mmCIF file with all atom_site columns, C-alpha atoms in Angstrom:
data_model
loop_
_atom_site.group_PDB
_atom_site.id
_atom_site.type_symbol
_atom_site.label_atom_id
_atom_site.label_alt_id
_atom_site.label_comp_id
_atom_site.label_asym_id
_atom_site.label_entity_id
_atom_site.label_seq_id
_atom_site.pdbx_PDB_ins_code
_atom_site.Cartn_x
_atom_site.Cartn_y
_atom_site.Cartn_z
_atom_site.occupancy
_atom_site.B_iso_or_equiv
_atom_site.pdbx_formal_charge
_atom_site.auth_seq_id
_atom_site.auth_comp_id
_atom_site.auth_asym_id
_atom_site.auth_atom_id
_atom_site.pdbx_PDB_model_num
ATOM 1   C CA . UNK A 1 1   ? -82.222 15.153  -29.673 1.00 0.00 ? 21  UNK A CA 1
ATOM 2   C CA . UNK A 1 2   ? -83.945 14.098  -32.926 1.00 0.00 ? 22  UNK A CA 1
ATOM 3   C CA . UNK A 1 3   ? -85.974 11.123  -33.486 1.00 0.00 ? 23  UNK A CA 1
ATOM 4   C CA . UNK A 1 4   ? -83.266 9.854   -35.888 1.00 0.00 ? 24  UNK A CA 1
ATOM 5   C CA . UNK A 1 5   ? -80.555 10.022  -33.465 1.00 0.00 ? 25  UNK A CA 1
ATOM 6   C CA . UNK A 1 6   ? -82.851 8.714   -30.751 1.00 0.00 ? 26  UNK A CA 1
ATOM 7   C CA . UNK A 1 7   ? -83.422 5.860   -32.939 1.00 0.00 ? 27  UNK A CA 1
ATOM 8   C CA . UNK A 1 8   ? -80.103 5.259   -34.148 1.00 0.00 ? 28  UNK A CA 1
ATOM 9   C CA . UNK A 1 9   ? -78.813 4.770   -30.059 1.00 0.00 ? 29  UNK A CA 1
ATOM 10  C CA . UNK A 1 10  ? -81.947 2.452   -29.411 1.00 0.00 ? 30  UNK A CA 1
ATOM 11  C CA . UNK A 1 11  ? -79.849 0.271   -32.199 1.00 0.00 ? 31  UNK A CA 1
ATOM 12  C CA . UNK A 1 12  ? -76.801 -0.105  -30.729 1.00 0.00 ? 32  UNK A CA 1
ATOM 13  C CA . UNK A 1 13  ? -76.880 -3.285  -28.424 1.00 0.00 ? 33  UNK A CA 1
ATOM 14  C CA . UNK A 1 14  ? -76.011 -3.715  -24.975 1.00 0.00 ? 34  UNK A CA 1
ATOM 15  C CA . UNK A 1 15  ? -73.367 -5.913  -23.793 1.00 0.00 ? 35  UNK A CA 1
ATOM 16  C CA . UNK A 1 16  ? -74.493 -9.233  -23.142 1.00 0.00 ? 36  UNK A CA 1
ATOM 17  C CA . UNK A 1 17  ? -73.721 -11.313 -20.331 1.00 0.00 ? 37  UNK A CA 1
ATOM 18  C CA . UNK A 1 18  ? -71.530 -13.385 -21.639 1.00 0.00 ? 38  UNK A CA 1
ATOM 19  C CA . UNK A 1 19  ? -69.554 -11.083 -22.890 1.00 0.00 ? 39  UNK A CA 1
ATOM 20  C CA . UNK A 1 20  ? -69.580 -8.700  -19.573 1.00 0.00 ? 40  UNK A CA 1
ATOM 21  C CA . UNK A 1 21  ? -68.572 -11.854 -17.812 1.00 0.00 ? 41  UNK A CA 1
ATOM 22  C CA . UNK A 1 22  ? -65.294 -12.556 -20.600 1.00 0.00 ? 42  UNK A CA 1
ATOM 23  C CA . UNK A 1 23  ? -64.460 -8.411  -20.249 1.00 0.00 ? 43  UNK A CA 1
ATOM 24  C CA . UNK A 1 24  ? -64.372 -8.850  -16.596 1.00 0.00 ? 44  UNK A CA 1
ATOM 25  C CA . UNK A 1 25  ? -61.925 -12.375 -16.457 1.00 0.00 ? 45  UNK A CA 1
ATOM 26  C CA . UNK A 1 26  ? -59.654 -10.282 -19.234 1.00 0.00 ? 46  UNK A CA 1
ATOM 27  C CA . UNK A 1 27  ? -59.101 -7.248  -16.450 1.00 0.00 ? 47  UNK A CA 1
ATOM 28  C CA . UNK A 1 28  ? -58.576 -9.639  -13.628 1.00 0.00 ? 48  UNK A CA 1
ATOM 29  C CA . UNK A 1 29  ? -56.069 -11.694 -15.802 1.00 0.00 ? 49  UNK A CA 1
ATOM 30  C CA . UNK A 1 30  ? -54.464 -8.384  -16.561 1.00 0.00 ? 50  UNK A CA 1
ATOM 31  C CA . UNK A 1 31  ? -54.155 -7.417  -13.038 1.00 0.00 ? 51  UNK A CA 1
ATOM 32  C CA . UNK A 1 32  ? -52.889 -10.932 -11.670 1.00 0.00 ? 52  UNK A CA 1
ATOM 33  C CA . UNK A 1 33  ? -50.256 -10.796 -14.517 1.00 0.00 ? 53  UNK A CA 1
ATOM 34  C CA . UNK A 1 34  ? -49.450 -7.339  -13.540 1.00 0.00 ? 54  UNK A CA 1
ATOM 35  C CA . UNK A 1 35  ? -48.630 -8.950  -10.169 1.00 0.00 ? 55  UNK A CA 1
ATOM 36  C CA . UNK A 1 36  ? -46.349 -11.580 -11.374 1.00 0.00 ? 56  UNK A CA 1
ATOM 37  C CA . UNK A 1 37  ? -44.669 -9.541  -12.969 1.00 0.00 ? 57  UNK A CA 1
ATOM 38  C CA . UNK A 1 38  ? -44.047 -7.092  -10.138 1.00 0.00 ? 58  UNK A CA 1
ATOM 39  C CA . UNK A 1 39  ? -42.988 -9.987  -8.376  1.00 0.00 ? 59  UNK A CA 1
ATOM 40  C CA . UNK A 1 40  ? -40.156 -10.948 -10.900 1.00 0.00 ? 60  UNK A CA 1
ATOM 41  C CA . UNK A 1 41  ? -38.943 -7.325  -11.171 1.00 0.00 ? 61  UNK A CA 1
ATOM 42  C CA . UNK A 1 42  ? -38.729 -6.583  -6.991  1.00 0.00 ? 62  UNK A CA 1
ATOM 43  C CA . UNK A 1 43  ? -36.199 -9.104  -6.074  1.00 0.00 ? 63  UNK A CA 1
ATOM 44  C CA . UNK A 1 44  ? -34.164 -8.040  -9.401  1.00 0.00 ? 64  UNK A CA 1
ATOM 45  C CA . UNK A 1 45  ? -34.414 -4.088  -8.842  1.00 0.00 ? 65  UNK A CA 1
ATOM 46  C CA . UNK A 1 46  ? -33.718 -5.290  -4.942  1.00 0.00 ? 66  UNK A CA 1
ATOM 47  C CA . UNK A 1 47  ? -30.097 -7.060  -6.141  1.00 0.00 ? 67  UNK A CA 1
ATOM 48  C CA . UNK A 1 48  ? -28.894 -4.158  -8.533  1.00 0.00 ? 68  UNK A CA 1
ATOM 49  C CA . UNK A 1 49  ? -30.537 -1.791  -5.620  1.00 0.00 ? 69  UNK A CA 1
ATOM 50  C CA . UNK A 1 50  ? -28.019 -3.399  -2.633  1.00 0.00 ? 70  UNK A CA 1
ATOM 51  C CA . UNK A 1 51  ? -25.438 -4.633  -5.172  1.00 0.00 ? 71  UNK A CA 1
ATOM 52  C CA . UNK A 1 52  ? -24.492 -0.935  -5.930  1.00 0.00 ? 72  UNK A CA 1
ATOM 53  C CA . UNK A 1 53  ? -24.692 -0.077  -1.991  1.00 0.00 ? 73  UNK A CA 1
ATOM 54  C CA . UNK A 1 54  ? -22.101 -2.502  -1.156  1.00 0.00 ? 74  UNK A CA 1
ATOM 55  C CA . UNK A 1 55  ? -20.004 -1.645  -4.692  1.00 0.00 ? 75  UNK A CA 1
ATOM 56  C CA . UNK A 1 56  ? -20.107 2.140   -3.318  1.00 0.00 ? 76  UNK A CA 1
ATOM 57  C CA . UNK A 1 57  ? -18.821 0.885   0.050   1.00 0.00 ? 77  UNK A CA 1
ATOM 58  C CA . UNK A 1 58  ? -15.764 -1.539  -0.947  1.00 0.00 ? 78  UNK A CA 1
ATOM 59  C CA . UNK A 1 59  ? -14.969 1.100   -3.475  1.00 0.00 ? 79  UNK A CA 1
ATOM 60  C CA . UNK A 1 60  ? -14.740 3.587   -0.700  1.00 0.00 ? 80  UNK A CA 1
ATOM 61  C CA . UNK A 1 61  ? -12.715 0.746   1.603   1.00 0.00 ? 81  UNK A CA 1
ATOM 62  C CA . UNK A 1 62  ? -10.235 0.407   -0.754  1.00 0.00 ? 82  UNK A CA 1
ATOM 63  C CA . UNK A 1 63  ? -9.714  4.118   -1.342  1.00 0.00 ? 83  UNK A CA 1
ATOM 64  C CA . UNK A 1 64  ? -9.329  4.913   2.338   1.00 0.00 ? 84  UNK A CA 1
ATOM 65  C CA . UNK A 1 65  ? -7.175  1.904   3.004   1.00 0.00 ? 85  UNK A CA 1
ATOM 66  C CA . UNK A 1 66  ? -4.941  2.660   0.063   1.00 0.00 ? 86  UNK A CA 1
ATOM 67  C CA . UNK A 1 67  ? -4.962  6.211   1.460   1.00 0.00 ? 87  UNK A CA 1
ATOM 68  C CA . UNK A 1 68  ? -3.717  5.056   5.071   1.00 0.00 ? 88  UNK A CA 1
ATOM 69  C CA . UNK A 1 69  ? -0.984  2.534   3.623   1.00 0.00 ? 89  UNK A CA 1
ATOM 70  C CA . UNK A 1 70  ? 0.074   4.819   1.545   1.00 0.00 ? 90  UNK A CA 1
ATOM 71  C CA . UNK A 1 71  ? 0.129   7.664   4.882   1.00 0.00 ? 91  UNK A CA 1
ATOM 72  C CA . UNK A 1 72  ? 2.029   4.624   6.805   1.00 0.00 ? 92  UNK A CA 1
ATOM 73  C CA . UNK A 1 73  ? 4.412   3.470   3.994   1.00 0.00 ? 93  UNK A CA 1
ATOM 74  C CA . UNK A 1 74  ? 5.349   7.646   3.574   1.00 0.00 ? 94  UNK A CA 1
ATOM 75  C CA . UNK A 1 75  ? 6.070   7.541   7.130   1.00 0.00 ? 95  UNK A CA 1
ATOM 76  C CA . UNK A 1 76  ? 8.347   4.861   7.285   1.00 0.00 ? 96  UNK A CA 1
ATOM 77  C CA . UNK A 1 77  ? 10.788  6.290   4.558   1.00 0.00 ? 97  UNK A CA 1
ATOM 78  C CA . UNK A 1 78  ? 11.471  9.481   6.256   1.00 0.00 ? 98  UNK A CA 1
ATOM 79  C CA . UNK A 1 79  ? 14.709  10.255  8.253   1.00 0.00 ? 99  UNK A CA 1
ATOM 80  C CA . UNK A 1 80  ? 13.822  10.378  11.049  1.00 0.00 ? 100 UNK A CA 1
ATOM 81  C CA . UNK A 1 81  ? 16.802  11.885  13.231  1.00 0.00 ? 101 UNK A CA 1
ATOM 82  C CA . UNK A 1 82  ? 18.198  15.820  12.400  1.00 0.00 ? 102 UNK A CA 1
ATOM 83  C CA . UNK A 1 83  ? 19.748  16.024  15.385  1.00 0.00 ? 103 UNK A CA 1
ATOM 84  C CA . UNK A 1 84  ? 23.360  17.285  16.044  1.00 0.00 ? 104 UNK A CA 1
ATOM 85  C CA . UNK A 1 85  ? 24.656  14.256  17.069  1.00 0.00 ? 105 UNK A CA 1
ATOM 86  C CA . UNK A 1 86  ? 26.253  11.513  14.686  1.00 0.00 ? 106 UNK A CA 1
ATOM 87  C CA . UNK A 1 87  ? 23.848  9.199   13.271  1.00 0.00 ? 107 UNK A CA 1
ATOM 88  C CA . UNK A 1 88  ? 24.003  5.968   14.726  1.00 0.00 ? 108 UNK A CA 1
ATOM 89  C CA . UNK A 1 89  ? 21.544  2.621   15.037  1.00 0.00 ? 109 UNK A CA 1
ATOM 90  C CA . UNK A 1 90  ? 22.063  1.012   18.349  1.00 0.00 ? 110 UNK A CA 1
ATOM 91  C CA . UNK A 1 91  ? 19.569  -0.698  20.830  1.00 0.00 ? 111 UNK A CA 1
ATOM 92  C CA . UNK A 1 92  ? 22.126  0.850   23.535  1.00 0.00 ? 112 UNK A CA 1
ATOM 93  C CA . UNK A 1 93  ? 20.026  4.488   23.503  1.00 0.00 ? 113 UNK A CA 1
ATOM 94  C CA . UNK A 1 94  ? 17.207  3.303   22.357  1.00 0.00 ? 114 UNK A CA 1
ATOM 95  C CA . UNK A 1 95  ? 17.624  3.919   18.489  1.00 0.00 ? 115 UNK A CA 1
ATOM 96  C CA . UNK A 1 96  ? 17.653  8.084   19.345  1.00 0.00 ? 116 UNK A CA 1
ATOM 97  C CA . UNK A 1 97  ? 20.226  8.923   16.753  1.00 0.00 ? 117 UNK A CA 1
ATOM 98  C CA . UNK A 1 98  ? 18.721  6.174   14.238  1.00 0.00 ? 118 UNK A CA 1
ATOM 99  C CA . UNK A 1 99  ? 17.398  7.479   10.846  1.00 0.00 ? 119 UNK A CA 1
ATOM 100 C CA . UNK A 1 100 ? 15.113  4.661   11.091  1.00 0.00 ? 120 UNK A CA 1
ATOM 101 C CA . UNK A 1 101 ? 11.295  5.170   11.592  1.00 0.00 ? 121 UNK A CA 1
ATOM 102 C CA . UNK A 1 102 ? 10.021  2.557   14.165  1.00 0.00 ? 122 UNK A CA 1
ATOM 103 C CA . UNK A 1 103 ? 7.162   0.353   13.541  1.00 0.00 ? 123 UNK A CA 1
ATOM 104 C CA . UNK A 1 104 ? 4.880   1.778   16.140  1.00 0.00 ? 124 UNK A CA 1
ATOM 105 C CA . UNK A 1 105 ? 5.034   4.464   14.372  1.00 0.00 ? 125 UNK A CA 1
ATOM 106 C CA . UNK A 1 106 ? 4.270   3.862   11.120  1.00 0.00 ? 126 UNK A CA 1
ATOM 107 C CA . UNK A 1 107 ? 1.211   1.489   12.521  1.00 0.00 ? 127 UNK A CA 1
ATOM 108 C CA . UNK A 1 108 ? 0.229   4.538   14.418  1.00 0.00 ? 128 UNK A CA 1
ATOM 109 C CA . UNK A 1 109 ? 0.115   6.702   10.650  1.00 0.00 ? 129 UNK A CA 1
ATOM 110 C CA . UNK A 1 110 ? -2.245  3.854   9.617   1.00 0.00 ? 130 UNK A CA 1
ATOM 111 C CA . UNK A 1 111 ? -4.633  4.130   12.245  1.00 0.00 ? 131 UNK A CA 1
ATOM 112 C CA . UNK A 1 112 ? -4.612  7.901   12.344  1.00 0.00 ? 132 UNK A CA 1
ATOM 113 C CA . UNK A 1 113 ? -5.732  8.330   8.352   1.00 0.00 ? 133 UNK A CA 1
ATOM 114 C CA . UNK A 1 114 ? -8.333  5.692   9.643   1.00 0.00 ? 134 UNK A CA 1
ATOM 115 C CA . UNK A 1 115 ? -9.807  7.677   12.288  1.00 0.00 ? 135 UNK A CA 1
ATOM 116 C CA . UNK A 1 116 ? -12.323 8.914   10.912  1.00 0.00 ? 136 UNK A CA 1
ATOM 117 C CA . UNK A 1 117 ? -14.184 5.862   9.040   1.00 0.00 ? 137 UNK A CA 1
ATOM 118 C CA . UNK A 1 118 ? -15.759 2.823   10.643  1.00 0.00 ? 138 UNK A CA 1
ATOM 119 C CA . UNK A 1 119 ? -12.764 0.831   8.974   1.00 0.00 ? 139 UNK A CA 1
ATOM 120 C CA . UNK A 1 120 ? -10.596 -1.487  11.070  1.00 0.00 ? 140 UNK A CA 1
ATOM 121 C CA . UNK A 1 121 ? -8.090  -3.223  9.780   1.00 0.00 ? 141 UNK A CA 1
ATOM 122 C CA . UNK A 1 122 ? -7.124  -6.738  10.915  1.00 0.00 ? 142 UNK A CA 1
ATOM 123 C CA . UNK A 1 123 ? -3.453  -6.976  9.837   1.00 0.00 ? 143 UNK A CA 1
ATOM 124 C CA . UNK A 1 124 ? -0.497  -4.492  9.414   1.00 0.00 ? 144 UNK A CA 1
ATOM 125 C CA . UNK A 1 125 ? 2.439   -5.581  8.099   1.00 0.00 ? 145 UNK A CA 1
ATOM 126 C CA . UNK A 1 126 ? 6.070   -3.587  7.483   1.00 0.00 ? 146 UNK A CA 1
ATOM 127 C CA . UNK A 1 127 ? 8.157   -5.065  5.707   1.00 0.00 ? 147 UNK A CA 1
ATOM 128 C CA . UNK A 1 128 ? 10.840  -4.807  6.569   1.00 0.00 ? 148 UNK A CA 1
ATOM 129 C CA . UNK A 1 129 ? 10.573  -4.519  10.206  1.00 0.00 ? 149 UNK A CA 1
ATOM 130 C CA . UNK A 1 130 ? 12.724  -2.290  12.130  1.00 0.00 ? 150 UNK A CA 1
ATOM 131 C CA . UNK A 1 131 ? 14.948  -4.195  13.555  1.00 0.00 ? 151 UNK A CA 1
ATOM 132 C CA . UNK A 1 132 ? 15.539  -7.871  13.896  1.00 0.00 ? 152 UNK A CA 1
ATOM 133 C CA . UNK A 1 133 ? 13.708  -8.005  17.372  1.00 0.00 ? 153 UNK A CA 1
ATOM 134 C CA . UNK A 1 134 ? 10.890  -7.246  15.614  1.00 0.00 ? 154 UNK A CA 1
ATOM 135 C CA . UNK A 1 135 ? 10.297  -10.431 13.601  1.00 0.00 ? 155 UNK A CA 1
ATOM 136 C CA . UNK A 1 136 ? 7.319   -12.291 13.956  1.00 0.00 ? 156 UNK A CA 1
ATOM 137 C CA . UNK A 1 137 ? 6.293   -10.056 16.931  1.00 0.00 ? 157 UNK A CA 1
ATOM 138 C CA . UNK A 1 138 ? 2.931   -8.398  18.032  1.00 0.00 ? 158 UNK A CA 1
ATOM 139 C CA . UNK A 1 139 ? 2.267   -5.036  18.526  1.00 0.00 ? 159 UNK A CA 1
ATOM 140 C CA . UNK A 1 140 ? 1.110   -4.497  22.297  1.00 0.00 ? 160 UNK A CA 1
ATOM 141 C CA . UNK A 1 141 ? -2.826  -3.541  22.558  1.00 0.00 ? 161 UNK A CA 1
ATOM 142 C CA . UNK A 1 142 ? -3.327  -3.939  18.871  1.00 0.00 ? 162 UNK A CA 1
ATOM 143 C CA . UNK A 1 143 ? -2.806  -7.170  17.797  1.00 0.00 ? 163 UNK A CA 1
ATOM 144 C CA . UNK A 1 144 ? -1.276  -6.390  14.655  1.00 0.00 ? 164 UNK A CA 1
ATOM 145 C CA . UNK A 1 145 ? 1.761   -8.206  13.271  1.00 0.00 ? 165 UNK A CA 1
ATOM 146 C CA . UNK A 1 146 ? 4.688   -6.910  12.271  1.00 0.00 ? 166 UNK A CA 1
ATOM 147 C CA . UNK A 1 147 ? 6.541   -9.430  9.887   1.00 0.00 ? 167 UNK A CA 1
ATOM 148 C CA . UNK A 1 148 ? 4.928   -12.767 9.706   1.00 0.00 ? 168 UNK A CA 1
ATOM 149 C CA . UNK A 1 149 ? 4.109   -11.916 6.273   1.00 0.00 ? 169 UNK A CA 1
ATOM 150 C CA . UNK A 1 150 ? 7.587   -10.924 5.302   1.00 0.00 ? 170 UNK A CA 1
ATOM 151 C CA . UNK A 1 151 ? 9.093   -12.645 2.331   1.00 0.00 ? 171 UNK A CA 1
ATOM 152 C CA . UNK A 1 152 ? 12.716  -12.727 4.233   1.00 0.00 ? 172 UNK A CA 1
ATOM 153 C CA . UNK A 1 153 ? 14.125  -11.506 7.502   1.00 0.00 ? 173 UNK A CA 1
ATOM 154 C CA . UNK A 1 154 ? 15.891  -8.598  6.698   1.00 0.00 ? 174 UNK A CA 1
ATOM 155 C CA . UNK A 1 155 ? 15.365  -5.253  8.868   1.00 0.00 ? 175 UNK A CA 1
ATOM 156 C CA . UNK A 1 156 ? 15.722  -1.988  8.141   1.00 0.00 ? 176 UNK A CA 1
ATOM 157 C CA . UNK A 1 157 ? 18.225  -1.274  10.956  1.00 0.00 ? 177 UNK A CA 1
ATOM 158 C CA . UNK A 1 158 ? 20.577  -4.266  9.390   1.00 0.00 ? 178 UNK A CA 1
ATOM 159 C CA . UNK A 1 159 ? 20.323  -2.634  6.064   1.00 0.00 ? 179 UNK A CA 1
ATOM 160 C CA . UNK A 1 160 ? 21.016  0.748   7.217   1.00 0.00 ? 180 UNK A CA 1
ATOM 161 C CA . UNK A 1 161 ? 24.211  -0.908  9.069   1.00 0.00 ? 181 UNK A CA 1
ATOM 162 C CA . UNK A 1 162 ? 25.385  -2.324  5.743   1.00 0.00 ? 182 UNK A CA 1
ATOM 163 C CA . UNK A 1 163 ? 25.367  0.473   4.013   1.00 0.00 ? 183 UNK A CA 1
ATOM 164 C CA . UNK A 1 164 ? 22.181  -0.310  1.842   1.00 0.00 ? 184 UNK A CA 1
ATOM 165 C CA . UNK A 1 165 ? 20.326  3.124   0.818   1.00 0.00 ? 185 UNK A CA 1
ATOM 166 C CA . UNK A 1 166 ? 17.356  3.500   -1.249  1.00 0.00 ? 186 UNK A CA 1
ATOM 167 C CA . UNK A 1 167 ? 15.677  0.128   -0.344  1.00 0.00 ? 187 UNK A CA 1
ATOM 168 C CA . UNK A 1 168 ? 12.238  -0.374  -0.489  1.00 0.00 ? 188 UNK A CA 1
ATOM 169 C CA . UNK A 1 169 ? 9.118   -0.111  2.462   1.00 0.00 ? 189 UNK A CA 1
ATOM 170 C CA . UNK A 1 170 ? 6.279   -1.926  1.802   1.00 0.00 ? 190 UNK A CA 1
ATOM 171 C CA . UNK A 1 171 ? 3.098   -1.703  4.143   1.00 0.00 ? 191 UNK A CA 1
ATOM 172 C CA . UNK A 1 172 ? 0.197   -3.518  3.637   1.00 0.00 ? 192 UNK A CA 1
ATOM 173 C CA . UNK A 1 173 ? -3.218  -3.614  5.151   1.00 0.00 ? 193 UNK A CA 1
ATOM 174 C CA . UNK A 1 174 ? -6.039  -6.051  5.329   1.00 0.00 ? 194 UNK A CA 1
ATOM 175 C CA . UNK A 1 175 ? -9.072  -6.186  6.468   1.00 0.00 ? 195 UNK A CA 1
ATOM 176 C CA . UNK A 1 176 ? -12.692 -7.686  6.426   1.00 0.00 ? 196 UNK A CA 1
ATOM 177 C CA . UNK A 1 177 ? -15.368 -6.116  4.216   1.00 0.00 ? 197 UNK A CA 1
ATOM 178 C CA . UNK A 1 178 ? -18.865 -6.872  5.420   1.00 0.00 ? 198 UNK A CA 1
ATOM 179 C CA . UNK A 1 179 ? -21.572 -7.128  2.775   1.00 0.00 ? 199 UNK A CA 1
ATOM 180 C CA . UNK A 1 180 ? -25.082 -6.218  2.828   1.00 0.00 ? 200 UNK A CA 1
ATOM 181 C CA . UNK A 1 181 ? -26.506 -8.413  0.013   1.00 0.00 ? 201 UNK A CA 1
ATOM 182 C CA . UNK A 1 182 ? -27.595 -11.775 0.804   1.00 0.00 ? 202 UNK A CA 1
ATOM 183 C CA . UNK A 1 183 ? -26.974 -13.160 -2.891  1.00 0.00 ? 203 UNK A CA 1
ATOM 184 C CA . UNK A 1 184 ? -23.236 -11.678 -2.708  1.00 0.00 ? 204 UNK A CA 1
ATOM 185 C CA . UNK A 1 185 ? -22.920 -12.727 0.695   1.00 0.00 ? 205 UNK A CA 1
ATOM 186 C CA . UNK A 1 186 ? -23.592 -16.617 -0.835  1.00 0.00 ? 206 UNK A CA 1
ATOM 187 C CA . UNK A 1 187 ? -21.332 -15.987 -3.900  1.00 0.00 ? 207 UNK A CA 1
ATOM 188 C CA . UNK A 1 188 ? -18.463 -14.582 -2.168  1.00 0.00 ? 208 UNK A CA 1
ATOM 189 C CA . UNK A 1 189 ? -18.744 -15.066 1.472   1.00 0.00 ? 209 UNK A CA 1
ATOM 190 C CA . UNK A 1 190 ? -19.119 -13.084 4.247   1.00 0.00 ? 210 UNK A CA 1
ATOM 191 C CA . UNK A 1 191 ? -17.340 -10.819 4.928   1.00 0.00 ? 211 UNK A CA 1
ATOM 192 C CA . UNK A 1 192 ? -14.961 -10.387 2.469   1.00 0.00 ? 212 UNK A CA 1
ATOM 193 C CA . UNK A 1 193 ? -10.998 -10.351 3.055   1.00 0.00 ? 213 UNK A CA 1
ATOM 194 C CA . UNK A 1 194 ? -9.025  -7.647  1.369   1.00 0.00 ? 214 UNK A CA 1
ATOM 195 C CA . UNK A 1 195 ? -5.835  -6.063  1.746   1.00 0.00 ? 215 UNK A CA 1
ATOM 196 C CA . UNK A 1 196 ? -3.852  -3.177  0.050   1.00 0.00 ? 216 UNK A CA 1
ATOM 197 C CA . UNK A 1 197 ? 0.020   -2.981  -0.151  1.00 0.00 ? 217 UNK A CA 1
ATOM 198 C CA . UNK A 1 198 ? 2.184   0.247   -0.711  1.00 0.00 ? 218 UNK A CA 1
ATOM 199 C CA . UNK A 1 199 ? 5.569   0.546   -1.519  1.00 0.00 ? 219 UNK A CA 1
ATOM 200 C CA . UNK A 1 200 ? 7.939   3.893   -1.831  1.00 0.00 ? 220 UNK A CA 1
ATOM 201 C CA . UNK A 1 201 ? 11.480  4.142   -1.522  1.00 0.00 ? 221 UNK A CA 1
ATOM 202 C CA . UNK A 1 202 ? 13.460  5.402   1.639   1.00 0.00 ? 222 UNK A CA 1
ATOM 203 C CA . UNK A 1 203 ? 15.370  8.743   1.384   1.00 0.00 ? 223 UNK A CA 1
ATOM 204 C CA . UNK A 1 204 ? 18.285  7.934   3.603   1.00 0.00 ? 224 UNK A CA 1
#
C-alpha cells in the first residue's frame, strides 16, 4: 500500500460516539417496529388462515348433504311394488302391494350416503309422509321427524288413493355446522344451523 493511500484512509474519520449511539437506537427501533408489525399481521393471516378451513368444510357439508337428500328424495319417488299382484295401498297387509316408498326407508337412503362423513344430521323431514299415521311422528332410535315441518297434511298414500300422479317429494335435511374460528363463531354463532331441501317428481 502506498503512502498516498495510507494517508488518504488515516483521513477518513471514525464514527463518533454520538453517532454510534443514534445508529444503534435506529436498528433497535427498526427491530421493535418489525415486531409490531408482525403482531398486526399474525392474528390477520390467523383469520383468513381458519376462515378458509371452516369455508372448505361447510362447502363440503352442504355438498354431501345435498348429495344424501337428493339420494333420499330419489328414493322416495320410485315404485316400489313389481309384483304380480294388483297394486293396492292398505294398512290391512302392511302396504306390500303399495307403490309407495315408506319413510324408513327413504330416512335410511339419507343416512347411508352419510356413512361415510362425520356429518349427522339433526332433522329429516318427508314431505309428504307416507301415510296419515305418520304425521307429526318420530322415527324409533333416531329421533328424526317425519312431518312437523310439513306445510299441510296430505300423505302420499291419500294421494295415491285419489288418483293424484306426478306429485311432488320433498326431503330436507338439517343439521349443525360447528366452526373452528373464534371471530366467526362470535359473528354467527356456534354452531351454525343449516338445512338442504330436494324435490323430484314421483313416477307412479
Amino acid at each position: 500500500m502506498s503512502r498516498k493511500e495510507r494517508g488518504h484512509r488515516s483521513l477518513t474519520p471514525a464514527p463518533s460516539q454520538p453517532a454510534l449511539a443514534w445508529i444503534r437506537g435506529r436498528l433497535r427501533a427498526r427491530a421493535g417496529q418489525s415486531l409490531v408489525e408482525t403482531a398486526l399481521v399474525i392474528p390477520v393471516l390467523a383469520l383468513l388462515t381458519f376462515g378458509l378451513l371452516d369455508f372448505g368444510r361447510a362447502y363440503y357439508f352442504q355438498v354431501a348433504v345435498t348429495n344424501a337428500a337428493r339420494e333420499g328424495s330419489r328414493t322416495g319417488i320410485l315404485n316400489v311394488y313389481t309384483g304380480p299382484q294388483s297394486l293396492s295401498c292398505s294398512s290391512s297387509n302392511s302396504y306390500a302391494t303399495c307403490p309407495i316408498q315408506s319413510d324408513p326407508a327413504i330416512v335410511n337412503a339419507v343416512t347411508a350416503e352419510l356413512a361415510n362423513t362425520s356429518i349427522t344430521p339433526s332433522s329429516v323431514t318427508i314431505c309428504p309422509p307416507h301415510d296419515s299415521t305418520l304425521l307429526n311422528t318420530w322415527y324409533p332410535g333416531t329421533g328424526w321427524t317425519s312431518t312437523t315441518r310439513c306445510p299441510n297434511t296430505d300423505d302420499r298414500v291419500s294421494l295415491w288413493l285419489d288418483g293424484t300422479a306426478n306429485y311432488y317429494i320433498n326431503v330436507n335435511v338439517r343439521y349443525s355446522f360447528q366452526l373452528y374460528t373464534p371471530l366467526l363463531q362470535n359473528l354467527l354463532g356456534n354452531p351454525v344451523p343449516m338445512s338442504v331441501s330436494v324435490q323430484m317428481r314421483t313416477n307412479y
